[in-house]
PDB file of C-alpha atoms and ligand atoms in Angstrom:
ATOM      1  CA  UNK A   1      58.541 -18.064  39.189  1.00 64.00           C
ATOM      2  CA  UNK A   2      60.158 -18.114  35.780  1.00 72.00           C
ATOM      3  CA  UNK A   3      61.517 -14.662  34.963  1.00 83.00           C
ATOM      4  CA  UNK A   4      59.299 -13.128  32.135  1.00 90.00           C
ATOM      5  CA  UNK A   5      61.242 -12.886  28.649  1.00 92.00           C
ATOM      6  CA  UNK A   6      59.065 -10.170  27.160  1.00 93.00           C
ATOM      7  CA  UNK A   7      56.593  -6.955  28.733  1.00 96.00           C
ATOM      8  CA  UNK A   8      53.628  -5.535  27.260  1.00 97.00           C
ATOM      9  CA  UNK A   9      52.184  -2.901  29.063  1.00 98.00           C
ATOM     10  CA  UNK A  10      48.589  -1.343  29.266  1.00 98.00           C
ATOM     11  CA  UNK A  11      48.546   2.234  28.938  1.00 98.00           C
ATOM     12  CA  UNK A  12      45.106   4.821  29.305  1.00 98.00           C
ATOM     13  CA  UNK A  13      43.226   7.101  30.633  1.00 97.00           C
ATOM     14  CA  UNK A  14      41.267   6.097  33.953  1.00 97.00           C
ATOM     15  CA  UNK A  15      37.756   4.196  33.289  1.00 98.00           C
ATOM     16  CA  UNK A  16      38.914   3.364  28.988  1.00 98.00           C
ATOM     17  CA  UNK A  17      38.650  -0.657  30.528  1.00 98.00           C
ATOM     18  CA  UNK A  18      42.036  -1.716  30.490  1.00 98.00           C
ATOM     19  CA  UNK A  19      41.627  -4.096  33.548  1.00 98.00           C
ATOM     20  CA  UNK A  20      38.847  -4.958  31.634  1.00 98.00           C
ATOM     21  CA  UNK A  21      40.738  -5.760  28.360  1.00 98.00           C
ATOM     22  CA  UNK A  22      42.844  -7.787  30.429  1.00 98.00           C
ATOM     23  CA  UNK A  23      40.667  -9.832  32.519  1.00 97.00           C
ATOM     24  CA  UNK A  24      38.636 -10.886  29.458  1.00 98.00           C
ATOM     25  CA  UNK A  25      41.907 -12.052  27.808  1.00 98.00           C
ATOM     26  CA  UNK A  26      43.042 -13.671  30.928  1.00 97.00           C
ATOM     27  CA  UNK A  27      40.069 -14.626  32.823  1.00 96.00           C
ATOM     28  CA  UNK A  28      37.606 -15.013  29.933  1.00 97.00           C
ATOM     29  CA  UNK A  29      34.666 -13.047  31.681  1.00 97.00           C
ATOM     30  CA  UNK A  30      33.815  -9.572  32.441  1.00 97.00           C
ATOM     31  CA  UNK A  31      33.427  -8.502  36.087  1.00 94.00           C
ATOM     32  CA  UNK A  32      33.026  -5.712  38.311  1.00 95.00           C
ATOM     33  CA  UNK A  33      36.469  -3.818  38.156  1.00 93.00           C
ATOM     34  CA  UNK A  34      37.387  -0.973  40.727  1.00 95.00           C
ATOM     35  CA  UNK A  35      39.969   1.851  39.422  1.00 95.00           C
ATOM     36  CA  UNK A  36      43.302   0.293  39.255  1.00 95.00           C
ATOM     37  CA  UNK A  37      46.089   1.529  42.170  1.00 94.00           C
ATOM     38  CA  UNK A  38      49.484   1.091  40.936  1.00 88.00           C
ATOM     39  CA  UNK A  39      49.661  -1.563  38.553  1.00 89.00           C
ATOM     40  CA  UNK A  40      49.639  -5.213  38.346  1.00 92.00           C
ATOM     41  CA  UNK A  41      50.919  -8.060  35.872  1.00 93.00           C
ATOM     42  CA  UNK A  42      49.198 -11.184  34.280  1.00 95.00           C
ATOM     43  CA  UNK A  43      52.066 -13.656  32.799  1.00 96.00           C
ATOM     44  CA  UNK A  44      50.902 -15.069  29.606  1.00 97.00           C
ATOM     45  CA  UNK A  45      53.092 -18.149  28.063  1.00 95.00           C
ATOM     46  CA  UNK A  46      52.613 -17.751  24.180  1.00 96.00           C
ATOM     47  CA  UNK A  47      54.750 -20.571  22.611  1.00 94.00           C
ATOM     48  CA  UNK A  48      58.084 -20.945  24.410  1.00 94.00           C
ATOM     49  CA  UNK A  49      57.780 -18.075  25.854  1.00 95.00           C
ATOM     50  CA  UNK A  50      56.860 -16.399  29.064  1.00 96.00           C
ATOM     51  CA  UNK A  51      55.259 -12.535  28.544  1.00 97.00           C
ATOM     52  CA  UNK A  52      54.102 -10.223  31.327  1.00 97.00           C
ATOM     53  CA  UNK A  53      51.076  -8.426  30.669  1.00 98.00           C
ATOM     54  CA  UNK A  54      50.815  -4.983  32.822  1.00 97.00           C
ATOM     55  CA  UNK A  55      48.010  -3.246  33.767  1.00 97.00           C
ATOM     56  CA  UNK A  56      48.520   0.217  35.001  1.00 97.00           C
ATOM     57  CA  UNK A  57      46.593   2.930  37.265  1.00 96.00           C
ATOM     58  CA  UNK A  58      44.734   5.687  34.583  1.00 96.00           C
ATOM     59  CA  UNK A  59      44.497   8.024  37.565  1.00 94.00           C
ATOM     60  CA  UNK A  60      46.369  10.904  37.336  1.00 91.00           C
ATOM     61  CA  UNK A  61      48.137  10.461  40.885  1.00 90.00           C
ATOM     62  CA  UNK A  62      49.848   7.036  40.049  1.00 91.00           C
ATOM     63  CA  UNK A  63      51.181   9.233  36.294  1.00 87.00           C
ATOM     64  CA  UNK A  64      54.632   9.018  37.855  1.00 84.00           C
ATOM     65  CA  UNK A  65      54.238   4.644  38.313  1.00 91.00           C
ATOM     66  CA  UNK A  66      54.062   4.468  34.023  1.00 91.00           C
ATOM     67  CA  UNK A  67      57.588   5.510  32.792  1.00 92.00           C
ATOM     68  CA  UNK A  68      58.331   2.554  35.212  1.00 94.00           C
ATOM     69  CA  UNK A  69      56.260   0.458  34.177  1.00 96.00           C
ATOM     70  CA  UNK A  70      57.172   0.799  30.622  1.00 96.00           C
ATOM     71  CA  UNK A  71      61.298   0.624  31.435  1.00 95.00           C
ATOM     72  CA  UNK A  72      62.228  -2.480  28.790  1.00 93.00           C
ATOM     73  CA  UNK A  73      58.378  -3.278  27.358  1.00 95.00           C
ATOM     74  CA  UNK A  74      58.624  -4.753  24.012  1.00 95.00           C
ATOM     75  CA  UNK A  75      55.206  -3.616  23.483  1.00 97.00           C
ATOM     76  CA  UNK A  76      52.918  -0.831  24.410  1.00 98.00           C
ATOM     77  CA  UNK A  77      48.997  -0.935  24.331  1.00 98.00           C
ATOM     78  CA  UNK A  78      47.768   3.085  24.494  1.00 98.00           C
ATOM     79  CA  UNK A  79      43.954   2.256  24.996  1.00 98.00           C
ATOM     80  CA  UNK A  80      41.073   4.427  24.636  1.00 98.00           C
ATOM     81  CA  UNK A  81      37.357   5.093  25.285  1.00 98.00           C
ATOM     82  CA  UNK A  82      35.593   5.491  21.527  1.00 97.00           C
ATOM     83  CA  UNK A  83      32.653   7.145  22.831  1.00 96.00           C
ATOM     84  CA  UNK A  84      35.509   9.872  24.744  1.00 96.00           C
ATOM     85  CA  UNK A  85      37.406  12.147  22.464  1.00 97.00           C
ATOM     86  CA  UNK A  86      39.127  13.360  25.086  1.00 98.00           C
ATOM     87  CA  UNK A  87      40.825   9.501  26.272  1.00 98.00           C
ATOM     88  CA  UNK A  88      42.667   9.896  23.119  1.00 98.00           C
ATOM     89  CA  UNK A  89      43.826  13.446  23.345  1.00 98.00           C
ATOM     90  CA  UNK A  90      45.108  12.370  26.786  1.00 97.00           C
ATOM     91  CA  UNK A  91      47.091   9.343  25.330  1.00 98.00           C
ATOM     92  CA  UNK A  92      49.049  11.855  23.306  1.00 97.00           C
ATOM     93  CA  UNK A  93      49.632  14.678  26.450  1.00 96.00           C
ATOM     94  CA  UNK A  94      49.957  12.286  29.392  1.00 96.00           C
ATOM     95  CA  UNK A  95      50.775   8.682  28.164  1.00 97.00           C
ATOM     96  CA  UNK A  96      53.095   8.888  24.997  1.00 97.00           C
ATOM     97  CA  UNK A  97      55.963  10.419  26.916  1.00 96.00           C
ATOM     98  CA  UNK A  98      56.333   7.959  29.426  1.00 96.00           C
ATOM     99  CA  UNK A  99      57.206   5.340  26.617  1.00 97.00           C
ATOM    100  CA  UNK A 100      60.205   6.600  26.743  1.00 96.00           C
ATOM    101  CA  UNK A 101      61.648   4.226  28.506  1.00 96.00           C
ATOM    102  CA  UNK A 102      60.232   1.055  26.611  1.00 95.00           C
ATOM    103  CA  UNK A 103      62.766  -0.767  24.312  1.00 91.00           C
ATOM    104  CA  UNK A 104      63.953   0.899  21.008  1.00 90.00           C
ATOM    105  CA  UNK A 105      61.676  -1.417  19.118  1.00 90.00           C
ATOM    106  CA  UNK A 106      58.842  -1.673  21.112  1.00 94.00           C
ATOM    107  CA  UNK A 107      55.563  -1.945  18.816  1.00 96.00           C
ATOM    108  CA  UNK A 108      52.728  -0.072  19.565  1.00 98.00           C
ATOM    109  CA  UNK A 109      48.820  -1.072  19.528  1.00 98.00           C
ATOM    110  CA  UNK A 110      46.095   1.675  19.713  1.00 98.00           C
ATOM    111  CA  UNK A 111      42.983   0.266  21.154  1.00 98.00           C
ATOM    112  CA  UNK A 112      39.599   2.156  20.935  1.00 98.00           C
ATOM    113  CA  UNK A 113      37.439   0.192  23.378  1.00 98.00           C
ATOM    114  CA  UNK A 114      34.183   0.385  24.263  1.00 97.00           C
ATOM    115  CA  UNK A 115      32.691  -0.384  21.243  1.00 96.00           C
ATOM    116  CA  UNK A 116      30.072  -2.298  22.178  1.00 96.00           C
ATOM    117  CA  UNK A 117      28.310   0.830  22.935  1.00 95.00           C
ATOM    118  CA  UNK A 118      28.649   2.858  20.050  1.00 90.00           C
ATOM    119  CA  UNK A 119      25.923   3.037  17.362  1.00 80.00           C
ATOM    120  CA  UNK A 120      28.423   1.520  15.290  1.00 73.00           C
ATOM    121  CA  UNK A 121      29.863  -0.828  17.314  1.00 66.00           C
ATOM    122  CA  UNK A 122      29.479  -4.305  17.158  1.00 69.00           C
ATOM    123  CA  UNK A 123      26.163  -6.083  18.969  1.00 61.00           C
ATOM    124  CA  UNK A 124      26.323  -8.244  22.279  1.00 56.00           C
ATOM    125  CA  UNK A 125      27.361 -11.937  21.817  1.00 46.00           C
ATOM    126  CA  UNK A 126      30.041 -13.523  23.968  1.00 44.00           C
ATOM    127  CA  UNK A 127      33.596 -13.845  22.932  1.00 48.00           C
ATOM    128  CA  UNK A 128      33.136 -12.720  19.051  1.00 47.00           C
ATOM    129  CA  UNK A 129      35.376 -11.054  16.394  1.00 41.00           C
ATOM    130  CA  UNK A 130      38.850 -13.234  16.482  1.00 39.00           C
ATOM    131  CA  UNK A 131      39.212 -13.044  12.974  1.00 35.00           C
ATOM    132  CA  UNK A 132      40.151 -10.021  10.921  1.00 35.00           C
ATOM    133  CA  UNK A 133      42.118  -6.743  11.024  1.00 34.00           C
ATOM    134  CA  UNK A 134      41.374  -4.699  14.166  1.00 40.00           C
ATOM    135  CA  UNK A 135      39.724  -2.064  12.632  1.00 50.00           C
ATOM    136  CA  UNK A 136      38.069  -3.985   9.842  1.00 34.00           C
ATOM    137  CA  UNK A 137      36.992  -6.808  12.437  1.00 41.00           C
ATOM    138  CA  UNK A 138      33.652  -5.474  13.394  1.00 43.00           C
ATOM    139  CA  UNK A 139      30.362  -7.071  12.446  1.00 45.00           C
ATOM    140  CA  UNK A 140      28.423  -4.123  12.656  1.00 44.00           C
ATOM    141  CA  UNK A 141      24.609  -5.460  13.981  1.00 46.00           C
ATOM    142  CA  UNK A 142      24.688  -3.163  16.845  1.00 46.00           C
ATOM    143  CA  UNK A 143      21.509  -1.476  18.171  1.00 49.00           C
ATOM    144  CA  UNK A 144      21.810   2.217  17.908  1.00 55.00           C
ATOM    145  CA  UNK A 145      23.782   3.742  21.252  1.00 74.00           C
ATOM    146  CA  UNK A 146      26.021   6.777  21.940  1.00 80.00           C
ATOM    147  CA  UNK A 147      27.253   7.888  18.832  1.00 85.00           C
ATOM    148  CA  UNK A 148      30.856   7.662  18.012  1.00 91.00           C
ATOM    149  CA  UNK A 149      33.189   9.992  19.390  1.00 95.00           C
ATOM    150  CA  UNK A 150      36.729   8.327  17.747  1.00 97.00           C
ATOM    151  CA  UNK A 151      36.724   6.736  14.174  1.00 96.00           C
ATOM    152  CA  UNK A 152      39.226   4.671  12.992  1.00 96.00           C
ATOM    153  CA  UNK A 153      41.048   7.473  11.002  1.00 97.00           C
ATOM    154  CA  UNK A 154      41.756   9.617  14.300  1.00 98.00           C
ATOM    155  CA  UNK A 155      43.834   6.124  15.788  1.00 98.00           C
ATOM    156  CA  UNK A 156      45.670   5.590  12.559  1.00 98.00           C
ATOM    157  CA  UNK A 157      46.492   9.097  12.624  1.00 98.00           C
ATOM    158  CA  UNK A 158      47.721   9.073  16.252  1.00 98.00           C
ATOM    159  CA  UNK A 159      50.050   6.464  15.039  1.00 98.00           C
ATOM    160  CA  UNK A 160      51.209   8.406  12.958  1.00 97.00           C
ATOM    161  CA  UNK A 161      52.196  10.770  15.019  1.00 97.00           C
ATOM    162  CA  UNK A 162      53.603   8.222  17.330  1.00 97.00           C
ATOM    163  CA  UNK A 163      56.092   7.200  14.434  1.00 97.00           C
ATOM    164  CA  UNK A 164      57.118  10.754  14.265  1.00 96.00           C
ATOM    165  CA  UNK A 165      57.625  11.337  18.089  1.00 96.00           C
ATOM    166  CA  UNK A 166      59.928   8.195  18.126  1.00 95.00           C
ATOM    167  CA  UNK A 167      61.353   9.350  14.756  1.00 95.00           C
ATOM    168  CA  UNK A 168      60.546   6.166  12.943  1.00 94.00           C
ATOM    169  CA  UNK A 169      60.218   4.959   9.158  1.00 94.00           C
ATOM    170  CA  UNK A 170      57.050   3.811   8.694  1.00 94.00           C
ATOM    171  CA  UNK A 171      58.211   1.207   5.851  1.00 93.00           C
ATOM    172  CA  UNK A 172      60.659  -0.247   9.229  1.00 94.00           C
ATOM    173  CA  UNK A 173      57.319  -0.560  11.687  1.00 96.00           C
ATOM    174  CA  UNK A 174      53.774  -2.251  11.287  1.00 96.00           C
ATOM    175  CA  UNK A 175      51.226  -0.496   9.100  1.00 97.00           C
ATOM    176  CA  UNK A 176      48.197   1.478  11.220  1.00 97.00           C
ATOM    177  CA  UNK A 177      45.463  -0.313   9.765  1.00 97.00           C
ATOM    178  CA  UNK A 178      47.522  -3.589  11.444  1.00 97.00           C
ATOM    179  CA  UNK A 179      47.934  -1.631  14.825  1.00 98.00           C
ATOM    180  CA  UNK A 180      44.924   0.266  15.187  1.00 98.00           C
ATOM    181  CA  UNK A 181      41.915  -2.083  16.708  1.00 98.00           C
ATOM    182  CA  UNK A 182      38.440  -1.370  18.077  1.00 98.00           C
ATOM    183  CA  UNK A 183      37.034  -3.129  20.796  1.00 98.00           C
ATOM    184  CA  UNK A 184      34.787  -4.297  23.693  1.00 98.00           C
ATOM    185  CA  UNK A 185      35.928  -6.039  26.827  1.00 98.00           C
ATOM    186  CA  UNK A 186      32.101  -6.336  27.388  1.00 97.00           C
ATOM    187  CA  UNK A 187      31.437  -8.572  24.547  1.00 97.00           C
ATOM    188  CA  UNK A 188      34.982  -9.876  23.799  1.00 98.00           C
ATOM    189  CA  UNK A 189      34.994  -7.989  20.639  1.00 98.00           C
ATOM    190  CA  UNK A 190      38.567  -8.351  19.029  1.00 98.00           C
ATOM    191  CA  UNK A 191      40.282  -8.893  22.043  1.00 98.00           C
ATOM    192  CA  UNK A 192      41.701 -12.039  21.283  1.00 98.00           C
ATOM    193  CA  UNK A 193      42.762 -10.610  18.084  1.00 98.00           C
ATOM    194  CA  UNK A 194      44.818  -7.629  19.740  1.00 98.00           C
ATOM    195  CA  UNK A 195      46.802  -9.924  22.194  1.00 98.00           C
ATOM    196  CA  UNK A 196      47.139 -12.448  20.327  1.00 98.00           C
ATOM    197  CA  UNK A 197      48.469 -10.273  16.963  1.00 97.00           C
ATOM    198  CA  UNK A 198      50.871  -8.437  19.959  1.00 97.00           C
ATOM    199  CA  UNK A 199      52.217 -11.180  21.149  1.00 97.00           C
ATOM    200  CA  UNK A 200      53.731 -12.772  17.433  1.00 97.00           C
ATOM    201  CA  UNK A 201      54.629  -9.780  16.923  1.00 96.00           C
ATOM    202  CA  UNK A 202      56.689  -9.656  20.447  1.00 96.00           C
ATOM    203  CA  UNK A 203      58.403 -12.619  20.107  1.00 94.00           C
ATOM    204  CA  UNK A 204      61.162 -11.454  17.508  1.00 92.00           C
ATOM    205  CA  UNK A 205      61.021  -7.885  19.702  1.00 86.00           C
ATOM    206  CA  UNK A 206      62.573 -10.633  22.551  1.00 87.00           C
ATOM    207  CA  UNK A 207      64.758 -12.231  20.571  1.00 88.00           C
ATOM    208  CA  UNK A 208      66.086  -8.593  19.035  1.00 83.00           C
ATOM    209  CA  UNK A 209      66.130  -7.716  22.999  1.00 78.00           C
ATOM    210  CA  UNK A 210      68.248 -10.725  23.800  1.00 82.00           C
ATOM    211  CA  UNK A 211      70.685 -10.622  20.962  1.00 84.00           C
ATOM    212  CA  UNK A 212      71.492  -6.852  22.345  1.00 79.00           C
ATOM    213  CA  UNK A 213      72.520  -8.353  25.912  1.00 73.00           C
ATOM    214  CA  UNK A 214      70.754  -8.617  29.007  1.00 65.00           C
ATOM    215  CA  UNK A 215      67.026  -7.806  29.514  1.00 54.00           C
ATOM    216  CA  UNK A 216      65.697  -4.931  30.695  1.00 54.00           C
ATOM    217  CA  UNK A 217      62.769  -5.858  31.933  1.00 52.00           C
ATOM    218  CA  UNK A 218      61.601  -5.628  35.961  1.00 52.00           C
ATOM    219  CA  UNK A 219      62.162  -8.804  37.551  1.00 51.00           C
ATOM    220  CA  UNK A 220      59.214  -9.957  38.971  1.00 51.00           C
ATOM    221  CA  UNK A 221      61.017 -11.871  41.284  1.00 50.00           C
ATOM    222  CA  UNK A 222      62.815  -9.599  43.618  1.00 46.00           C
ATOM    223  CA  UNK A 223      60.829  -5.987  42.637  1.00 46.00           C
ATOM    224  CA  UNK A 224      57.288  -6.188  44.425  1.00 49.00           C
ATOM    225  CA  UNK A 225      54.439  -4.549  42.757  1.00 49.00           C
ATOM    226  CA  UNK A 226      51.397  -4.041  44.516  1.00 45.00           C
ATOM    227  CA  UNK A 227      49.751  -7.774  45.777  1.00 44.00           C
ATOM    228  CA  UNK A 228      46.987  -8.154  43.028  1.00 43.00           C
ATOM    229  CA  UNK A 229      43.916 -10.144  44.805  1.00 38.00           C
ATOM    230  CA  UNK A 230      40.579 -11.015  43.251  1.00 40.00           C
ATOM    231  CA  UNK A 231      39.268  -7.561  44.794  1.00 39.00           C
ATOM    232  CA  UNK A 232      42.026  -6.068  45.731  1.00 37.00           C
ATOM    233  CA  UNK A 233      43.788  -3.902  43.596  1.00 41.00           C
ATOM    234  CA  UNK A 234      43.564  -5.131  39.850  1.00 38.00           C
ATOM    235  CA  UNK A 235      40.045  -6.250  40.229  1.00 34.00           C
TER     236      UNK A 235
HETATM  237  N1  LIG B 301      30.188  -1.241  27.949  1.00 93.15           N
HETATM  238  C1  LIG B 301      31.475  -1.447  28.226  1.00 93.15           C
HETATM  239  N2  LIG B 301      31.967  -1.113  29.424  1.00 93.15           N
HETATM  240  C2  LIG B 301      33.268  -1.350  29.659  1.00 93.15           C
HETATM  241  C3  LIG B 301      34.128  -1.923  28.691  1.00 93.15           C
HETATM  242  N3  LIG B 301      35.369  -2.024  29.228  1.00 93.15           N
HETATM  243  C4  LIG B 301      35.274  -1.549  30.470  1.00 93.15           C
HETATM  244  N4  LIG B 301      34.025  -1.144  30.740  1.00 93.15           N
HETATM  245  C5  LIG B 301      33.543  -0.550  31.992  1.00 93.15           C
HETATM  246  O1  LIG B 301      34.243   0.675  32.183  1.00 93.15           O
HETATM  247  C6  LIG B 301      34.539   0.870  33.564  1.00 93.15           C
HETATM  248  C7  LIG B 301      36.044   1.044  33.739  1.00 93.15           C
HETATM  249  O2  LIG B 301      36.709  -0.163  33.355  1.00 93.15           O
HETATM  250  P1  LIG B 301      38.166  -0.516  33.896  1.00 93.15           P
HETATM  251  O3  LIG B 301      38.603  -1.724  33.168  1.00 93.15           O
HETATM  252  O4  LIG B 301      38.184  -0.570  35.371  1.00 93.15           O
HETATM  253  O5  LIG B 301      38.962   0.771  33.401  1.00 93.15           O
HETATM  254  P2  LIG B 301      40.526   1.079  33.598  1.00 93.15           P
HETATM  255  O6  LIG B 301      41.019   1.639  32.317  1.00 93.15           O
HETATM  256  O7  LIG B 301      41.222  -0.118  34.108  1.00 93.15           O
HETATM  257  O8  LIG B 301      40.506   2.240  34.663  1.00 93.15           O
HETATM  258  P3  LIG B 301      41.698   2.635  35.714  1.00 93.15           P
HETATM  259  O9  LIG B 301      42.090   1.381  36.427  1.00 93.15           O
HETATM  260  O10 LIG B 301      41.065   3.639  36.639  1.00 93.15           O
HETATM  261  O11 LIG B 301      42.806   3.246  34.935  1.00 93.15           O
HETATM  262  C8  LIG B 301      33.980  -0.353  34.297  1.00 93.15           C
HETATM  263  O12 LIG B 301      32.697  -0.006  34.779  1.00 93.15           O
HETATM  264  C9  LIG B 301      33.868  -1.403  33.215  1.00 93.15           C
HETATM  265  O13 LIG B 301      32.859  -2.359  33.463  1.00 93.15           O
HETATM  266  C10 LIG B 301      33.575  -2.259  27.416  1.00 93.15           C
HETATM  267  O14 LIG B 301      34.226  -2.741  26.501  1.00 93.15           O
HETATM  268  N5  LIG B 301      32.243  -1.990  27.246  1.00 93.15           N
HETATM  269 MG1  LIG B 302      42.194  -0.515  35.799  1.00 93.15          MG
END
């Protein structure tokens, strides 16, 4: 297997739907998942290059696996539940600290998922929403659900605070409104749009990486993560 020549990692709380997130990317469908143990990797080729895609454990015993996982990622995706204050009050106590091992320019996306279910959340209706800014990409005919626990304002200001905690220049990093997305694994709801936006904006991430000397990321080949099997542990 071709060593991977970028990481993005999936960060959250437990249940937010980052196996989700991924397998609708990846698999194009929406299954059954089970909580995630450990982690476990997709590998995406985007143009010429090869990008691993991890999805890690929410539960609070595998905390220790996500430093880990995050040793050399070029990008990190801190996902939360938008009907659950409380997933993105967790991404700032539990999950922002364990970044610090990612690369010095590693980018970082805040996903609000679960939109689907929000009163103002997008309706059902297959793989929708590709086009657009994250947080301006909704299409609003949803009927009426939970109402909204996390608008739009309370991600961009997270990344803000983000910016701070890794002491960077806004004018040197991605705008919020261009990091920030909503959306729903269910219904495919910007999902393209968030990998998709990550992984152009990875690509010059790699080529900063490689210009600095050898990669830091895990290899795949000779580290083994936990065997990932249509129901075993990623599912
Ligand atoms: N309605 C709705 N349900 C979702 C969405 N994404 C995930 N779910 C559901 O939320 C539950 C948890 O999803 P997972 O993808 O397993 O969550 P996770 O973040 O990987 O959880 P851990 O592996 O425990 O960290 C499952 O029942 C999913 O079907 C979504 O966009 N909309
Ligand atoms: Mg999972």
């Amino acid at each position: 297997m071709r060593k991977p020549d970028g990481k993005i990692v999936l960060l959250g709380d437990m249940n937010v739907g980052k196996t989700s997130l991924l397998q609708r990317y990846m698999e194009r469908r929406f299954p059954d998942t089970v909580s995630t143990v450990g982690g476990a990797f997709y590998l995406k080729q985007w143009r010429s290059y090869h990008i691993s895609i991890w999805d890690t454990a929410g539960r609070e015993q595998f905390h220790g696996l996500g430093s880990m996982y995050c040793r050399g990622a070029a990008a990190v995706i801190l996902t939360y539940d938008v009907n659950h204050a409380q997933s993105l009050l967790e991404l700032e106590d539990r999950f922002l600290g364990l970044t610090d091992t990612a690369s010095a320019d590693c980018l970082f996306a805040i996903v609000g998922n679960k939109v689907d279910l929000s009163e103002e959340g997008p309706g059902e209706g297959g793989q929708e929403g590709g086009q657009g800014p994250g947080l301006a990409g909704g299409d609003g005919c949803a009927a009426p659900r939970l109402p909204k626990q996390v608008q739009p304002e309370d991600a961009m200001a997270f990344y803000k605070k983000i910016l701070k905690y890794k002491m960077l220049d806004e004018k040197d990093v991605p705008a919020a409104e261009q990091m920030c997305f909503e959306t729903s694994a269910k219904t495919g709801h910007n999902v393209d749009l968030l990998f998709e936006t990550l992984f152009d904006m990875v690509v010059p991430v790699i080529l900063q990486q490689r210009a600095q000397g050898p990669p830091q990321t895990v290899d795949i080949t000779s580290s083994r993560p936990p065997a990932r099997t249509r129901s075993g542990c990623c599912a």
